[in-house]
Amino acid sequence: MSEKIQMTTPLVEMDGDEMTRIIWAAIKEELIEPYVDLKTEYYDLGLKYRDETDDQVTVDAANAIKKYGVGVKCATITPNAQRVEEYKLKQMWKSPNGTIRSILDGTVFRTPILAKGIEPYVRTWKKPITMARHAFGDVYKNTEIRAEGAGKAELLFTGTDGKETRKTINEFDGPGILQGVFNTDRSISGFARTCFEFALGEKKDLWFASKDTISKTYDHRFKDIFEEMYENEYKKKFEDAGITYFYTLIDDAVARVVRSEGGFIWALKNYDGDVMSDMVSTAFGSLAMMTSVLVSPDGYYEYEAAHGTVQRHYYKHLKGEPTSTNSVATIFAWSGALRKRGEMDGNKDLSDYADRLERAVLANIENGRMTGDLAGISTLDHIEKLDTMGFIKAVKAEI
Ligand code: NAP
Ligand code: MG
């Protein structure tokens, strides 16, 4: 066998929980370490160690991504009351993804992995649609009031100079509900910049959609920030790259998306992105075939799978029962991170290896070798359903 591919800069490696932690170790051992002289700075984000370190390990990992530029993360448990009991936690720690996102201030881009035999539910879709969700503010940082009876609801802003802007929201003649939401020019600009940069990197058209006809100040501000930045900084670059930026009303966008061939990036506000990315990923076939990358406006990248820790499979695994868990999105998290590392370091061998690994995964699925979730939806005639390790071993044989 030829010599292993060398790395100059380490990847920030964030281990995780349950079934994906098992898959994580197997991917490294079977699919990466035999071919790459893997250098990582390892952070154990498994729930037990997060608890031991009072979640400091998550903060340290996020800061390491700022230092090295590229991280790869395994799925992790976001604790709820049941997990606090199960792991005897000191407290209900916050979502690691949320913690990392708030430190890196990024946008999450999600792209389906297409393979022959796994057909999108929408017939016209030939190429992947990448969803770009603004991950700050709006309804996720809202303030709500249940009005118990009649009364007046007002929106009040007090500037640091003491100047007040006041508007009536509604004169209630009986009980009702109200909510306040916000966003900041700073966060929206970061979102816009990340989307423009990502589109240039991927050489794909960028669409952005909101409800500016109804929300003439709030949504309109998003539209204006994108428009100004495009005109002032990106128009020429987009033209040179042969791609376009396109704004349209969200109602129009959904109709166009369904009729499209795919192949573009669709940027959306926080709530729209949350809902639409679940719909688009499901319509492409499977959550286990969805890649996810967090890109910060400063150019840091964190790769992960879009799915969770696959708890139900893990409990079967613990009982010694066979499992057929799909490792594709986690393998693509690794290949995405290795490719980006290669690009940043001018290490073509490393980027080429990422391509080779992905081709091996797709060749397997397109030749009928796949895990149970895909076997259930594949349109191929001859399918060999593999167990969790069987699939990883088959990818290795293909490499
Ligand atoms: P999940 O892990 O995504 O799994 C939900 C179901 O989807 C599974 O039971 C399985 O269906 C199917 N599935 C998901 N990924 C699969 C794969 N790779 N291969 C085959 N089937 C797959 O979501 P969850 O069970 O709701 O959450 C489990 C834990 O993950 C939670 O503690 C949650 O906090 C965490 N989570 C983490 C992240 C993250 O770190 N990014 C994201 C989401 C959730 P069947 O059981 O029908 O086979
Ligand atoms: Mg959602």
GROMACS .gro file of C-alpha atoms and ligand atoms in nm:
model
  448
    1MET     CA    1   0.000   0.000   0.000
    2SER     CA    2   0.118   0.352  -0.082
    3GLU     CA    3   0.210   0.605   0.183
    4LYS     CA    4  -0.056   0.779   0.388
    5ILE     CA    5  -0.167   1.131   0.295
    6GLN     CA    6  -0.006   1.384   0.527
    7MET     CA    7  -0.187   1.669   0.704
    8THR     CA    8  -0.029   1.999   0.806
    9THR     CA    9  -0.302   2.149   1.026
   10PRO     CA   10  -0.525   1.952   1.265
   11LEU     CA   11  -0.902   1.925   1.234
   12VAL     CA   12  -1.106   2.003   1.543
   13GLU     CA   13  -1.272   1.668   1.618
   14MET     CA   14  -1.584   1.669   1.837
   15ASP     CA   15  -1.698   1.324   1.944
   16GLY     CA   16  -2.061   1.269   2.043
   17ASP     CA   17  -2.320   1.027   2.175
   18GLU     CA   18  -2.499   0.695   2.133
   19MET     CA   19  -2.516   0.523   1.792
   20THR     CA   20  -2.337   0.804   1.613
   21ARG     CA   21  -2.045   0.775   1.859
   22ILE     CA   22  -2.009   0.408   1.761
   23ILE     CA   23  -2.022   0.499   1.392
   24TRP     CA   24  -1.774   0.783   1.450
   25ALA     CA   25  -1.503   0.552   1.582
   26ALA     CA   26  -1.564   0.301   1.301
   27ILE     CA   27  -1.540   0.566   1.028
   28LYS     CA   28  -1.207   0.687   1.162
   29GLU     CA   29  -1.066   0.339   1.202
   30GLU     CA   30  -1.191   0.187   0.875
   31LEU     CA   31  -1.223   0.476   0.632
   32ILE     CA   32  -0.978   0.748   0.729
   33GLU     CA   33  -0.682   0.636   0.937
   34PRO     CA   34  -0.568   0.364   0.692
   35TYR     CA   35  -0.530   0.630   0.419
   36VAL     CA   36  -0.468   0.961   0.594
   37ASP     CA   37  -0.211   1.039   0.861
   38LEU     CA   38  -0.498   1.194   1.055
   39LYS     CA   39  -0.421   1.493   1.274
   40THR     CA   40  -0.702   1.611   1.500
   41GLU     CA   41  -0.742   1.808   1.819
   42TYR     CA   42  -0.992   1.589   2.002
   43TYR     CA   43  -1.283   1.718   2.213
   44ASP     CA   44  -1.518   1.471   2.376
   45LEU     CA   45  -1.865   1.625   2.355
   46GLY     CA   46  -2.022   1.301   2.477
   47LEU     CA   47  -2.280   1.394   2.742
   48LYS     CA   48  -2.085   1.235   3.027
   49TYR     CA   49  -1.777   1.447   2.966
   50ARG     CA   50  -1.979   1.764   2.902
   51ASP     CA   51  -2.131   1.709   3.247
   52GLU     CA   52  -1.791   1.641   3.408
   53THR     CA   53  -1.649   1.965   3.266
   54ASP     CA   54  -1.964   2.173   3.333
   55ASP     CA   55  -1.992   2.201   2.953
   56GLN     CA   56  -1.657   2.384   2.931
   57VAL     CA   57  -1.546   2.126   2.672
   58THR     CA   58  -1.809   2.255   2.428
   59VAL     CA   59  -1.686   2.613   2.466
   60ASP     CA   60  -1.325   2.496   2.427
   61ALA     CA   61  -1.415   2.306   2.109
   62ALA     CA   62  -1.586   2.611   1.958
   63ASN     CA   63  -1.282   2.825   2.037
   64ALA     CA   64  -1.055   2.564   1.881
   65ILE     CA   65  -1.258   2.595   1.557
   66LYS     CA   66  -1.180   2.967   1.567
   67LYS     CA   67  -0.813   2.881   1.602
   68TYR     CA   68  -0.785   2.614   1.330
   69GLY     CA   69  -1.074   2.710   1.100
   70VAL     CA   70  -1.233   2.367   1.043
   71GLY     CA   71  -1.415   2.129   1.276
   72VAL     CA   72  -1.609   1.806   1.239
   73LYS     CA   73  -1.878   1.714   1.490
   74CYS     CA   74  -2.059   1.394   1.581
   75ALA     CA   75  -2.428   1.413   1.676
   76THR     CA   76  -2.479   1.485   2.046
   77ILE     CA   77  -2.760   1.451   2.297
   78THR     CA   78  -2.941   1.772   2.387
   79PRO     CA   79  -3.048   1.688   2.741
   80ASN     CA   80  -3.411   1.693   2.851
   81ALA     CA   81  -3.556   1.586   3.187
   82GLN     CA   82  -3.534   1.217   3.094
   83ARG     CA   83  -3.164   1.251   3.000
   84VAL     CA   84  -3.087   1.431   3.327
   85GLU     CA   85  -3.220   1.121   3.502
   86GLU     CA   86  -3.054   0.870   3.264
   87TYR     CA   87  -2.708   1.029   3.290
   88LYS     CA   88  -2.744   1.167   3.646
   89LEU     CA   89  -2.655   1.512   3.516
   90LYS     CA   90  -2.561   1.808   3.736
   91GLN     CA   91  -2.800   2.021   3.528
   92MET     CA   92  -2.990   2.024   3.200
   93TRP     CA   93  -2.703   2.146   2.981
   94LYS     CA   94  -2.784   2.353   2.675
   95SER     CA   95  -2.770   2.219   2.318
   96PRO     CA   96  -2.401   2.195   2.213
   97ASN     CA   97  -2.501   2.305   1.863
   98GLY     CA   98  -2.661   2.616   2.007
   99THR     CA   99  -2.353   2.691   2.218
  100ILE     CA  100  -2.114   2.646   1.926
  101ARG     CA  101  -2.338   2.848   1.693
  102SER     CA  102  -2.353   3.140   1.933
  103ILE     CA  103  -1.971   3.145   1.965
  104LEU     CA  104  -1.906   3.116   1.590
  105ASP     CA  105  -2.213   3.324   1.491
  106GLY     CA  106  -2.286   3.119   1.185
  107THR     CA  107  -2.535   3.017   0.923
  108VAL     CA  108  -2.626   2.650   0.880
  109PHE     CA  109  -2.623   2.515   0.523
  110ARG     CA  110  -2.794   2.180   0.466
  111THR     CA  111  -2.760   1.985   0.143
  112PRO     CA  112  -2.912   1.647   0.052
  113ILE     CA  113  -2.683   1.375  -0.083
  114LEU     CA  114  -2.832   1.243  -0.406
  115ALA     CA  115  -2.780   0.885  -0.521
  116LYS     CA  116  -2.930   0.688  -0.809
  117GLY     CA  117  -3.218   0.479  -0.678
  118ILE     CA  118  -3.305   0.721  -0.398
  119GLU     CA  119  -3.551   0.940  -0.587
  120PRO     CA  120  -3.679   1.278  -0.465
  121TYR     CA  121  -4.055   1.286  -0.411
  122VAL     CA  122  -4.062   1.592  -0.638
  123ARG     CA  123  -4.012   1.459  -0.992
  124THR     CA  124  -3.850   1.772  -1.135
  125TRP     CA  125  -3.566   1.785  -0.880
  126LYS     CA  126  -3.245   1.670  -1.046
  127LYS     CA  127  -2.985   1.852  -0.835
  128PRO     CA  128  -2.961   1.915  -0.461
  129ILE     CA  129  -3.119   2.223  -0.306
  130THR     CA  130  -2.905   2.369  -0.027
  131MET     CA  131  -3.101   2.531   0.254
  132ALA     CA  132  -2.940   2.829   0.430
  133ARG     CA  133  -3.115   2.911   0.755
  134HIS     CA  134  -3.050   3.229   0.950
  135ALA     CA  135  -2.996   3.092   1.300
  136PHE     CA  136  -3.049   3.400   1.515
  137GLY     CA  137  -3.344   3.592   1.658
  138ASP     CA  138  -3.707   3.628   1.542
  139VAL     CA  139  -3.955   3.394   1.709
  140TYR     CA  140  -3.668   3.193   1.870
  141LYS     CA  141  -3.586   3.494   2.090
  142ASN     CA  142  -3.940   3.618   2.138
  143THR     CA  143  -4.118   3.773   2.434
  144GLU     CA  144  -4.482   3.677   2.471
  145ILE     CA  145  -4.776   3.793   2.677
  146ARG     CA  146  -5.112   3.632   2.732
  147ALA     CA  147  -5.353   3.925   2.765
  148GLU     CA  148  -5.599   3.813   3.030
  149GLY     CA  149  -5.864   4.063   2.929
  150ALA     CA  150  -5.938   4.392   2.755
  151GLY     CA  151  -5.653   4.644   2.731
  152LYS     CA  152  -5.409   4.821   2.504
  153ALA     CA  153  -5.092   4.659   2.363
  154GLU     CA  154  -4.810   4.890   2.257
  155LEU     CA  155  -4.466   4.851   2.102
  156LEU     CA  156  -4.214   5.080   2.272
  157PHE     CA  157  -3.848   5.142   2.187
  158THR     CA  158  -3.640   5.364   2.415
  159GLY     CA  159  -3.312   5.479   2.259
  160THR     CA  160  -3.003   5.521   2.479
  161ASP     CA  161  -3.062   5.896   2.434
  162GLY     CA  162  -3.399   5.850   2.600
  163LYS     CA  163  -3.600   5.912   2.285
  164GLU     CA  164  -3.914   5.699   2.269
  165THR     CA  165  -4.084   5.545   1.966
  166ARG     CA  166  -4.427   5.409   2.048
  167LYS     CA  167  -4.689   5.233   1.836
  168THR     CA  168  -5.019   5.074   1.921
  169ILE     CA  169  -5.030   4.703   1.840
  170ASN     CA  170  -5.393   4.642   1.929
  171GLU     CA  171  -5.676   4.766   2.149
  172PHE     CA  172  -5.805   4.441   2.301
  173ASP     CA  173  -6.174   4.422   2.389
  174GLY     CA  174  -6.122   4.080   2.545
  175PRO     CA  175  -5.848   3.820   2.615
  176GLY     CA  176  -5.582   3.753   2.353
  177ILE     CA  177  -5.212   3.701   2.288
  178LEU     CA  178  -4.919   3.915   2.177
  179GLN     CA  179  -4.552   3.866   2.104
  180GLY     CA  180  -4.243   4.078   2.045
  181VAL     CA  181  -3.958   3.964   1.821
  182PHE     CA  182  -3.638   4.128   1.702
  183ASN     CA  183  -3.331   4.094   1.488
  184THR     CA  184  -3.019   4.307   1.446
  185ASP     CA  185  -2.857   4.464   1.139
  186ARG     CA  186  -2.533   4.303   1.252
  187SER     CA  187  -2.670   3.949   1.253
  188ILE     CA  188  -2.862   3.992   0.928
  189SER     CA  189  -2.550   4.133   0.758
  190GLY     CA  190  -2.345   3.837   0.883
  191PHE     CA  191  -2.612   3.603   0.745
  192ALA     CA  192  -2.614   3.779   0.407
  193ARG     CA  193  -2.234   3.781   0.380
  194THR     CA  194  -2.208   3.412   0.467
  195CYS     CA  195  -2.469   3.328   0.203
  196PHE     CA  196  -2.294   3.532  -0.070
  197GLU     CA  197  -1.955   3.380   0.017
  198PHE     CA  198  -2.097   3.027   0.029
  199ALA     CA  199  -2.267   3.072  -0.308
  200LEU     CA  200  -1.938   3.190  -0.461
  201GLY     CA  201  -1.753   2.894  -0.308
  202GLU     CA  202  -2.009   2.648  -0.439
  203LYS     CA  203  -2.065   2.834  -0.769
  204LYS     CA  204  -2.441   2.807  -0.725
  205ASP     CA  205  -2.721   3.062  -0.761
  206LEU     CA  206  -2.849   3.217  -0.440
  207TRP     CA  207  -3.219   3.273  -0.372
  208PHE     CA  208  -3.352   3.468  -0.077
  209ALA     CA  209  -3.719   3.494   0.013
  210SER     CA  210  -3.922   3.664   0.286
  211LYS     CA  211  -4.261   3.829   0.338
  212ASP     CA  212  -4.162   4.190   0.273
  213THR     CA  213  -4.499   4.284   0.121
  214ILE     CA  214  -4.671   4.229   0.456
  215SER     CA  215  -4.380   4.302   0.691
  216LYS     CA  216  -4.279   4.635   0.541
  217THR     CA  217  -4.020   4.724   0.806
  218TYR     CA  218  -3.903   4.394   0.955
  219ASP     CA  219  -3.879   4.155   0.658
  220HIS     CA  220  -3.806   4.450   0.432
  221ARG     CA  221  -3.490   4.522   0.631
  222PHE     CA  222  -3.364   4.169   0.548
  223LYS     CA  223  -3.437   4.228   0.180
  224ASP     CA  224  -3.259   4.567   0.183
  225ILE     CA  225  -2.948   4.441   0.362
  226PHE     CA  226  -2.909   4.156   0.112
  227GLU     CA  227  -2.974   4.392  -0.180
  228GLU     CA  228  -2.726   4.661  -0.066
  229MET     CA  229  -2.452   4.411   0.006
  230TYR     CA  230  -2.508   4.243  -0.329
  231GLU     CA  231  -2.498   4.567  -0.526
  232ASN     CA  232  -2.195   4.708  -0.341
  233GLU     CA  233  -1.977   4.403  -0.292
  234TYR     CA  234  -2.090   4.092  -0.477
  235LYS     CA  235  -2.254   4.181  -0.807
  236LYS     CA  236  -1.929   4.178  -1.004
  237LYS     CA  237  -1.802   3.862  -0.831
  238PHE     CA  238  -2.129   3.680  -0.904
  239GLU     CA  239  -2.123   3.786  -1.270
  240ASP     CA  240  -1.763   3.668  -1.302
  241ALA     CA  241  -1.855   3.334  -1.145
  242GLY     CA  242  -2.157   3.299  -1.376
  243ILE     CA  243  -2.408   3.280  -1.091
  244THR     CA  244  -2.704   3.499  -0.993
  245TYR     CA  245  -2.859   3.641  -0.679
  246PHE     CA  246  -3.235   3.648  -0.681
  247TYR     CA  247  -3.488   3.785  -0.431
  248THR     CA  248  -3.853   3.691  -0.442
  249LEU     CA  249  -4.155   3.685  -0.212
  250ILE     CA  250  -4.168   3.362  -0.010
  251ASP     CA  251  -4.502   3.256  -0.163
  252ASP     CA  252  -4.351   3.286  -0.509
  253ALA     CA  253  -4.034   3.109  -0.394
  254VAL     CA  254  -4.211   2.794  -0.271
  255ALA     CA  255  -4.390   2.757  -0.604
  256ARG     CA  256  -4.067   2.810  -0.799
  257VAL     CA  257  -3.873   2.567  -0.577
  258VAL     CA  258  -4.120   2.286  -0.640
  259ARG     CA  259  -4.112   2.345  -1.017
  260SER     CA  260  -3.732   2.383  -1.030
  261GLU     CA  261  -3.457   2.135  -1.116
  262GLY     CA  262  -3.275   2.223  -0.792
  263GLY     CA  263  -2.908   2.308  -0.790
  264PHE     CA  264  -2.927   2.639  -0.600
  265ILE     CA  265  -2.897   2.773  -0.247
  266TRP     CA  266  -3.218   2.886  -0.077
  267ALA     CA  267  -3.164   3.135   0.204
  268LEU     CA  268  -3.444   3.188   0.455
  269LYS     CA  269  -3.519   3.363   0.781
  270ASN     CA  270  -3.495   3.159   1.099
  271TYR     CA  271  -3.847   3.016   1.119
  272ASP     CA  272  -3.894   2.976   0.744
  273GLY     CA  273  -3.559   2.796   0.728
  274ASP     CA  274  -3.648   2.567   1.017
  275VAL     CA  275  -3.973   2.450   0.859
  276MET     CA  276  -3.867   2.452   0.493
  277SER     CA  277  -3.544   2.261   0.554
  278ASP     CA  278  -3.735   1.977   0.722
  279MET     CA  279  -3.974   1.968   0.429
  280VAL     CA  280  -3.706   1.986   0.160
  281SER     CA  281  -3.485   1.724   0.328
  282THR     CA  282  -3.774   1.481   0.366
  283ALA     CA  283  -3.880   1.542   0.006
  284PHE     CA  284  -3.530   1.449  -0.110
  285GLY     CA  285  -3.567   1.107   0.054
  286SER     CA  286  -3.401   1.071   0.393
  287LEU     CA  287  -3.273   1.269   0.690
  288ALA     CA  288  -2.981   1.026   0.705
  289MET     CA  289  -2.869   1.161   0.364
  290MET     CA  290  -2.847   1.526   0.466
  291THR     CA  291  -2.518   1.706   0.522
  292SER     CA  292  -2.492   2.012   0.740
  293VAL     CA  293  -2.221   2.275   0.768
  294LEU     CA  294  -2.208   2.578   0.992
  295VAL     CA  295  -2.026   2.866   0.822
  296SER     CA  296  -1.932   3.175   1.019
  297PRO     CA  297  -1.897   3.523   0.866
  298ASP     CA  298  -1.528   3.506   0.964
  299GLY     CA  299  -1.480   3.195   0.751
  300TYR     CA  300  -1.483   2.914   1.009
  301TYR     CA  301  -1.646   2.584   0.912
  302GLU     CA  302  -1.807   2.314   1.124
  303TYR     CA  303  -1.928   1.996   0.951
  304GLU     CA  304  -2.182   1.753   1.095
  305ALA     CA  305  -2.470   1.521   1.002
  306ALA     CA  306  -2.819   1.672   1.009
  307HIS     CA  307  -2.967   1.382   1.209
  308GLY     CA  308  -2.942   1.305   1.580
  309THR     CA  309  -2.776   1.027   1.780
  310VAL     CA  310  -3.024   0.760   1.659
  311GLN     CA  311  -3.110   0.660   2.014
  312ARG     CA  312  -3.351   0.379   1.925
  313HIS     CA  313  -3.081   0.196   1.728
  314TYR     CA  314  -2.830   0.248   2.008
  315TYR     CA  315  -3.053   0.076   2.263
  316LYS     CA  316  -3.086  -0.221   2.023
  317HIS     CA  317  -2.707  -0.221   1.984
  318LEU     CA  318  -2.664  -0.227   2.363
  319LYS     CA  319  -2.892  -0.531   2.381
  320GLY     CA  320  -2.668  -0.705   2.128
  321GLU     CA  321  -2.931  -0.688   1.853
  322PRO     CA  322  -2.820  -0.612   1.494
  323THR     CA  323  -2.857  -0.254   1.374
  324SER     CA  324  -2.868  -0.102   1.028
  325THR     CA  325  -2.783   0.261   1.094
  326ASN     CA  326  -2.696   0.482   0.799
  327SER     CA  327  -2.348   0.635   0.836
  328VAL     CA  328  -2.355   0.835   0.510
  329ALA     CA  329  -2.418   1.181   0.658
  330THR     CA  330  -2.148   1.126   0.921
  331ILE     CA  331  -1.900   1.005   0.657
  332PHE     CA  332  -1.981   1.316   0.451
  333ALA     CA  333  -1.922   1.534   0.757
  334TRP     CA  334  -1.569   1.390   0.768
  335SER     CA  335  -1.514   1.419   0.392
  336GLY     CA  336  -1.646   1.776   0.394
  337ALA     CA  337  -1.407   1.873   0.674
  338LEU     CA  338  -1.108   1.696   0.513
  339ARG     CA  339  -1.180   1.863   0.178
  340LYS     CA  340  -1.206   2.209   0.337
  341ARG     CA  341  -0.886   2.146   0.536
  342GLY     CA  342  -0.717   2.044   0.211
  343GLU     CA  343  -0.840   2.359   0.034
  344MET     CA  344  -0.723   2.585   0.316
  345ASP     CA  345  -0.381   2.420   0.338
  346GLY     CA  346  -0.327   2.381  -0.036
  347ASN     CA  347  -0.322   2.005   0.027
  348LYS     CA  348  -0.470   1.860  -0.292
  349ASP     CA  349  -0.409   1.499  -0.189
  350LEU     CA  350  -0.630   1.549   0.114
  351SER     CA  351  -0.914   1.709  -0.087
  352ASP     CA  352  -0.883   1.435  -0.349
  353TYR     CA  353  -0.915   1.173  -0.078
  354ALA     CA  354  -1.241   1.336   0.038
  355ASP     CA  355  -1.376   1.304  -0.318
  356ARG     CA  356  -1.268   0.940  -0.334
  357LEU     CA  357  -1.437   0.858  -0.005
  358GLU     CA  358  -1.764   1.015  -0.120
  359ARG     CA  359  -1.750   0.834  -0.455
  360ALA     CA  360  -1.703   0.504  -0.271
  361VAL     CA  361  -2.011   0.571  -0.057
  362LEU     CA  362  -2.226   0.658  -0.358
  363ALA     CA  363  -2.097   0.364  -0.563
  364ASN     CA  364  -2.215   0.129  -0.290
  365ILE     CA  365  -2.564   0.273  -0.271
  366GLU     CA  366  -2.597   0.289  -0.649
  367ASN     CA  367  -2.487  -0.075  -0.672
  368GLY     CA  368  -2.758  -0.174  -0.428
  369ARG     CA  369  -2.554  -0.205  -0.107
  370MET     CA  370  -2.722   0.008   0.161
  371THR     CA  371  -2.864   0.027   0.512
  372GLY     CA  372  -3.225  -0.049   0.599
  373ASP     CA  373  -3.357   0.307   0.588
  374LEU     CA  374  -3.252   0.338   0.222
  375ALA     CA  375  -3.340  -0.021   0.129
  376GLY     CA  376  -3.697   0.073   0.221
  377ILE     CA  377  -3.715   0.357  -0.031
  378SER     CA  378  -3.468   0.260  -0.305
  379THR     CA  379  -3.609   0.203  -0.654
  380LEU     CA  380  -3.321  -0.029  -0.757
  381ASP     CA  381  -3.406  -0.389  -0.847
  382HIS     CA  382  -3.134  -0.571  -0.658
  383ILE     CA  383  -3.076  -0.454  -0.304
  384GLU     CA  384  -2.849  -0.598  -0.041
  385LYS     CA  385  -2.944  -0.465   0.302
  386LEU     CA  386  -2.634  -0.426   0.518
  387ASP     CA  387  -2.594  -0.381   0.891
  388THR     CA  388  -2.420  -0.077   1.040
  389MET     CA  389  -2.066  -0.215   1.023
  390GLY     CA  390  -2.135  -0.407   0.702
  391PHE     CA  391  -2.200  -0.083   0.518
  392ILE     CA  392  -1.881   0.082   0.647
  393LYS     CA  393  -1.680  -0.228   0.550
  394ALA     CA  394  -1.839  -0.223   0.204
  395VAL     CA  395  -1.731   0.141   0.160
  396LYS     CA  396  -1.380   0.040   0.260
  397ALA     CA  397  -1.378  -0.240   0.003
  398GLU     CA  398  -1.490   0.012  -0.259
  399ILE     CA  399  -1.206   0.254  -0.170
  400NAP     P1  400  -3.258   1.107   1.539
  400NAP     O1  401  -3.141   1.062   1.613
  400NAP     O2  402  -3.232   1.190   1.419
  400NAP     O3  403  -3.343   0.980   1.499
  400NAP     C1  404  -3.482   0.982   1.470
  400NAP     C2  405  -3.518   0.862   1.383
  400NAP     O4  406  -3.481   0.888   1.248
  400NAP     C3  407  -3.444   0.735   1.420
  400NAP     O5  408  -3.506   0.665   1.524
  400NAP     C4  409  -3.445   0.661   1.287
  400NAP     O6  410  -3.571   0.605   1.259
  400NAP     C5  411  -3.424   0.773   1.188
  400NAP     N1  412  -3.281   0.802   1.165
  400NAP     C6  413  -3.214   0.916   1.196
  400NAP     N2  414  -3.086   0.908   1.158
  400NAP     C7  415  -3.071   0.784   1.104
  400NAP     C8  416  -2.960   0.715   1.049
  400NAP     N3  417  -2.840   0.770   1.043
  400NAP     N4  418  -2.979   0.588   1.004
  400NAP     C9  419  -3.101   0.532   1.010
  400NAP     N5  420  -3.209   0.592   1.061
  400NAP    C10  421  -3.195   0.717   1.108
  400NAP     O7  422  -3.354   1.194   1.633
  400NAP     P2  423  -3.408   1.164   1.782
  400NAP     O8  424  -3.420   1.016   1.804
  400NAP     O9  425  -3.525   1.249   1.794
  400NAP    O10  426  -3.298   1.220   1.876
  400NAP    C11  427  -3.199   1.139   1.941
  400NAP    C12  428  -3.102   1.230   2.012
  400NAP    O11  429  -3.032   1.307   1.916
  400NAP    C13  430  -3.167   1.329   2.107
  400NAP    O12  431  -3.105   1.322   2.234
  400NAP    C14  432  -3.144   1.465   2.044
  400NAP    O13  433  -3.117   1.563   2.142
  400NAP    C15  434  -3.024   1.442   1.959
  400NAP     N6  435  -3.014   1.526   1.837
  400NAP    C16  436  -2.891   1.575   1.807
  400NAP    C17  437  -2.871   1.649   1.692
  400NAP    C18  438  -2.735   1.698   1.663
  400NAP    O14  439  -2.642   1.677   1.738
  400NAP     N7  440  -2.714   1.767   1.552
  400NAP    C19  441  -2.978   1.671   1.604
  400NAP    C20  442  -3.102   1.616   1.635
  400NAP    C21  443  -3.119   1.543   1.752
  400NAP     P3  444  -3.614   0.455   1.300
  400NAP    O15  445  -3.604   0.447   1.448
  400NAP    O16  446  -3.753   0.447   1.249
  400NAP    O17  447  -3.519   0.359   1.231
  401MG      MG  448  -3.697   2.189   1.267
   0.00000   0.00000   0.00000
